[in-house]
Amino acid sequence: MNMQLKSRVLLIIIFLLALAPMLLAFWFAQNPEYLGKPTAHGQLLTPAHPIERTQLIGADAFAREHITQLHGRWVLLHLVRGDTCGPTCLESLHKSKQLRLMMNKDLSRIRRAALLIDRNTQPHNWPEDPLVLKLLAAPELKAQLAKLPIPQQADSLVVLDPLTNLIMWYEEDFDPYQVRDDLKKLLSVSQIG
């Protein structure tokens, strides 16, 4: 009888050990605040928003000639609103230049572009930077961007994956070190771009 009791206790313990992870998972699903902060510094766009490559139009001769550099690469896409690239926009472009340099061995996997939402924006007034492509948004893309949970009044930085999905965005005063951390995570798990 003593052996039978030990067997039953052991069986109950094994059953409870098998049940514990499921109960714990259910509890965390009901109380996600105990899981901690998300690891991404930017705002994830869930689901990712696919765009067509044809919706990105070169704003000047240089961009039209080199727009194919964006294909199959990660793109730091500056959404420029208004009729010119002001001081905040210029600072954002400078930060993304430094950010790209911080990526070290992944530097070749990343490109930078400025998407001019307003077609009246004058890209020729900007400082010369051969590593940033100045693009215009096709009307369909402009309408699609207006539906995203991105601030519509201010400039922002959007990460475009190699399959042309908008996946993450940052405020115009983003911290380049935080963006670098997010990009390193993305690039380390990505088999494309």
Tab-separated table of C-alpha atoms in Angstrom:
chain	number	residue	atom	x	y	z
A	1	MET	CA	0.000	0.000	0.000
A	2	ASN	CA	2.839	2.356	0.791
A	3	MET	CA	4.254	1.828	-2.704
A	4	GLN	CA	0.861	2.504	-4.269
A	5	LEU	CA	0.558	5.804	-2.352
A	6	LYS	CA	4.021	6.885	-3.503
A	7	SER	CA	3.096	6.112	-7.110
A	8	ARG	CA	-0.085	8.219	-6.885
A	9	VAL	CA	1.757	11.165	-5.320
A	10	LEU	CA	4.400	10.958	-8.035
A	11	LEU	CA	1.705	10.846	-10.726
A	12	ILE	CA	-0.017	13.927	-9.255
A	13	ILE	CA	3.297	15.805	-9.105
A	14	ILE	CA	4.035	14.967	-12.766
A	15	PHE	CA	0.529	16.107	-13.758
A	16	LEU	CA	0.942	19.422	-11.872
A	17	LEU	CA	4.345	20.013	-13.461
A	18	ALA	CA	2.811	19.520	-16.900
A	19	LEU	CA	-0.121	21.817	-16.067
A	20	ALA	CA	1.965	24.625	-14.517
A	21	PRO	CA	3.337	26.138	-17.796
A	22	MET	CA	-0.144	26.277	-19.303
A	23	LEU	CA	-1.576	27.981	-16.227
A	24	LEU	CA	1.334	30.413	-16.146
A	25	ALA	CA	0.900	31.231	-19.850
A	26	PHE	CA	-2.829	31.805	-19.329
A	27	TRP	CA	-2.112	34.103	-16.370
A	28	PHE	CA	0.415	36.166	-18.404
A	29	ALA	CA	-2.076	36.406	-21.267
A	30	GLN	CA	-4.595	37.909	-18.847
A	31	ASN	CA	-1.972	40.154	-17.156
A	32	PRO	CA	0.493	41.308	-19.846
A	33	GLU	CA	1.726	44.211	-17.709
A	34	TYR	CA	3.853	41.710	-15.753
A	35	LEU	CA	5.808	40.715	-18.854
A	36	GLY	CA	7.800	43.954	-18.850
A	37	LYS	CA	8.379	46.620	-21.453
A	38	PRO	CA	8.608	45.823	-25.152
A	39	THR	CA	12.196	45.713	-26.360
A	40	ALA	CA	11.640	47.960	-29.393
A	41	HIS	CA	12.246	51.680	-28.917
A	42	GLY	CA	10.215	52.678	-31.975
A	43	GLN	CA	6.507	52.244	-32.528
A	44	LEU	CA	5.746	48.999	-34.334
A	45	LEU	CA	3.225	49.154	-37.133
A	46	THR	CA	1.098	46.075	-36.632
A	47	PRO	CA	0.333	44.724	-39.058
A	48	ALA	CA	3.147	45.860	-41.329
A	49	HIS	CA	1.922	48.086	-44.153
A	50	PRO	CA	3.127	46.992	-47.597
A	51	ILE	CA	3.717	49.646	-50.228
A	52	GLU	CA	4.526	49.322	-53.904
A	53	ARG	CA	7.989	50.293	-55.128
A	54	THR	CA	6.327	52.280	-57.906
A	55	GLN	CA	4.783	54.566	-55.272
A	56	LEU	CA	8.261	55.971	-54.548
A	57	ILE	CA	9.164	58.448	-57.286
A	58	GLY	CA	12.551	60.129	-57.646
A	59	ALA	CA	12.259	63.873	-56.923
A	60	ASP	CA	15.430	64.824	-58.778
A	61	ALA	CA	17.691	63.363	-61.457
A	62	PHE	CA	20.061	61.793	-58.914
A	63	ALA	CA	17.204	59.996	-57.112
A	64	ARG	CA	15.658	58.785	-60.365
A	65	GLU	CA	19.035	57.385	-61.437
A	66	HIS	CA	19.800	55.664	-58.107
A	67	ILE	CA	16.331	54.629	-56.864
A	68	THR	CA	17.160	50.973	-57.604
A	69	GLN	CA	19.565	51.076	-54.623
A	70	LEU	CA	16.499	50.848	-52.373
A	71	HIS	CA	15.442	47.468	-53.754
A	72	GLY	CA	16.142	44.611	-51.368
A	73	ARG	CA	17.577	46.839	-48.647
A	74	TRP	CA	16.429	48.249	-45.340
A	75	VAL	CA	15.496	51.906	-45.773
A	76	LEU	CA	15.468	54.688	-43.212
A	77	LEU	CA	12.657	56.711	-44.748
A	78	HIS	CA	12.234	60.283	-43.542
A	79	LEU	CA	8.662	61.486	-43.989
A	80	VAL	CA	9.057	65.201	-44.736
A	81	ARG	CA	5.906	67.263	-44.373
A	82	GLY	CA	5.526	70.913	-45.247
A	83	ASP	CA	7.054	72.928	-48.038
A	84	THR	CA	10.720	72.702	-47.028
A	85	CYS	CA	13.125	70.674	-44.940
A	86	GLY	CA	13.487	72.865	-41.848
A	87	PRO	CA	16.040	72.681	-39.022
A	88	THR	CA	14.393	69.660	-37.378
A	89	CYS	CA	14.302	67.822	-40.697
A	90	LEU	CA	17.957	68.634	-41.387
A	91	GLU	CA	18.930	67.437	-37.906
A	92	SER	CA	16.973	64.222	-38.468
A	93	LEU	CA	18.789	63.615	-41.763
A	94	HIS	CA	22.134	64.212	-40.043
A	95	LYS	CA	21.231	61.779	-37.245
A	96	SER	CA	20.281	59.092	-39.760
A	97	LYS	CA	23.624	59.618	-41.521
A	98	GLN	CA	25.437	59.028	-38.224
A	99	LEU	CA	23.137	56.116	-37.447
A	100	ARG	CA	23.975	54.404	-40.728
A	101	LEU	CA	27.687	54.766	-39.976
A	102	MET	CA	27.137	53.201	-36.528
A	103	MET	CA	25.811	50.042	-38.170
A	104	ASN	CA	29.379	48.929	-39.031
A	105	LYS	CA	29.269	45.647	-40.978
A	106	ASP	CA	25.554	46.101	-41.786
A	107	LEU	CA	26.132	49.510	-43.369
A	108	SER	CA	25.694	48.143	-46.902
A	109	ARG	CA	22.287	46.684	-46.009
A	110	ILE	CA	20.804	50.110	-45.178
A	111	ARG	CA	19.882	53.076	-47.375
A	112	ARG	CA	18.508	56.484	-46.477
A	113	ALA	CA	15.730	58.350	-48.255
A	114	ALA	CA	13.585	61.416	-47.693
A	115	LEU	CA	9.978	61.040	-48.810
A	116	LEU	CA	8.510	64.428	-49.646
A	117	ILE	CA	4.829	64.164	-48.779
A	118	ASP	CA	4.008	67.579	-50.251
A	119	ARG	CA	4.980	67.728	-53.917
A	120	ASN	CA	5.735	71.470	-53.522
A	121	THR	CA	8.700	70.733	-51.223
A	122	GLN	CA	11.893	71.880	-52.871
A	123	PRO	CA	14.548	69.164	-52.656
A	124	HIS	CA	17.120	71.331	-54.453
A	125	ASN	CA	17.269	73.668	-51.416
A	126	TRP	CA	18.683	70.896	-49.258
A	127	PRO	CA	22.362	70.381	-48.490
A	128	GLU	CA	24.057	67.997	-50.883
A	129	ASP	CA	24.153	64.489	-49.464
A	130	PRO	CA	24.758	61.803	-52.074
A	131	LEU	CA	23.688	59.086	-49.632
A	132	VAL	CA	20.100	60.267	-49.199
A	133	LEU	CA	17.599	59.881	-52.023
A	134	LYS	CA	14.889	62.512	-52.298
A	135	LEU	CA	11.614	60.854	-53.234
A	136	LEU	CA	8.066	61.973	-53.924
A	137	ALA	CA	5.034	60.065	-52.644
A	138	ALA	CA	2.596	58.892	-55.297
A	139	PRO	CA	-0.990	59.968	-54.495
A	140	GLU	CA	-1.928	56.408	-53.468
A	141	LEU	CA	0.990	56.282	-51.035
A	142	LYS	CA	0.104	59.691	-49.610
A	143	ALA	CA	-3.438	58.442	-48.930
A	144	GLN	CA	-2.080	55.232	-47.372
A	145	LEU	CA	0.294	57.167	-45.096
A	146	ALA	CA	-2.578	59.356	-43.906
A	147	LYS	CA	-4.288	56.233	-42.515
A	148	LEU	CA	-1.284	55.082	-40.476
A	149	PRO	CA	-0.948	55.841	-36.751
A	150	ILE	CA	1.955	58.209	-37.470
A	151	PRO	CA	1.753	61.914	-36.513
A	152	GLN	CA	0.504	63.739	-39.592
A	153	GLN	CA	1.733	67.211	-38.623
A	154	ALA	CA	5.391	66.448	-37.865
A	155	ASP	CA	8.219	64.779	-39.725
A	156	SER	CA	9.025	61.241	-38.680
A	157	LEU	CA	11.381	58.386	-39.465
A	158	VAL	CA	9.934	55.135	-40.804
A	159	VAL	CA	11.764	51.849	-41.266
A	160	LEU	CA	11.008	50.146	-44.564
A	161	ASP	CA	12.029	46.483	-44.794
A	162	PRO	CA	13.552	44.885	-47.941
A	163	LEU	CA	10.104	43.673	-49.012
A	164	THR	CA	8.827	47.297	-48.922
A	165	ASN	CA	6.764	46.957	-45.764
A	166	LEU	CA	6.521	49.913	-43.406
A	167	ILE	CA	7.249	48.199	-40.091
A	168	MET	CA	8.283	50.778	-37.475
A	169	TRP	CA	8.298	54.542	-36.967
A	170	TYR	CA	10.007	57.102	-34.722
A	171	GLU	CA	9.206	60.676	-33.721
A	172	GLU	CA	11.141	63.429	-35.491
A	173	ASP	CA	13.406	63.920	-32.444
A	174	PHE	CA	14.437	60.247	-32.371
A	175	ASP	CA	17.506	59.029	-30.514
A	176	PRO	CA	19.878	57.467	-33.085
A	177	TYR	CA	21.261	55.026	-30.510
A	178	GLN	CA	17.790	53.605	-29.865
A	179	VAL	CA	17.128	53.280	-33.599
A	180	ARG	CA	20.519	51.569	-33.976
A	181	ASP	CA	19.587	49.049	-31.269
A	182	ASP	CA	16.285	48.261	-32.997
A	183	LEU	CA	17.944	47.952	-36.408
A	184	LYS	CA	20.629	45.617	-35.076
A	185	LYS	CA	17.921	43.324	-33.719
A	186	LEU	CA	15.999	43.412	-37.004
A	187	LEU	CA	19.066	42.823	-39.145
A	188	SER	CA	20.345	40.007	-36.951
A	189	VAL	CA	17.162	37.961	-37.479
A	190	SER	CA	16.578	38.981	-41.098
A	191	GLN	CA	17.718	36.657	-43.843
A	192	ILE	CA	16.929	39.235	-46.531
A	193	GLY	CA	18.335	42.657	-47.315
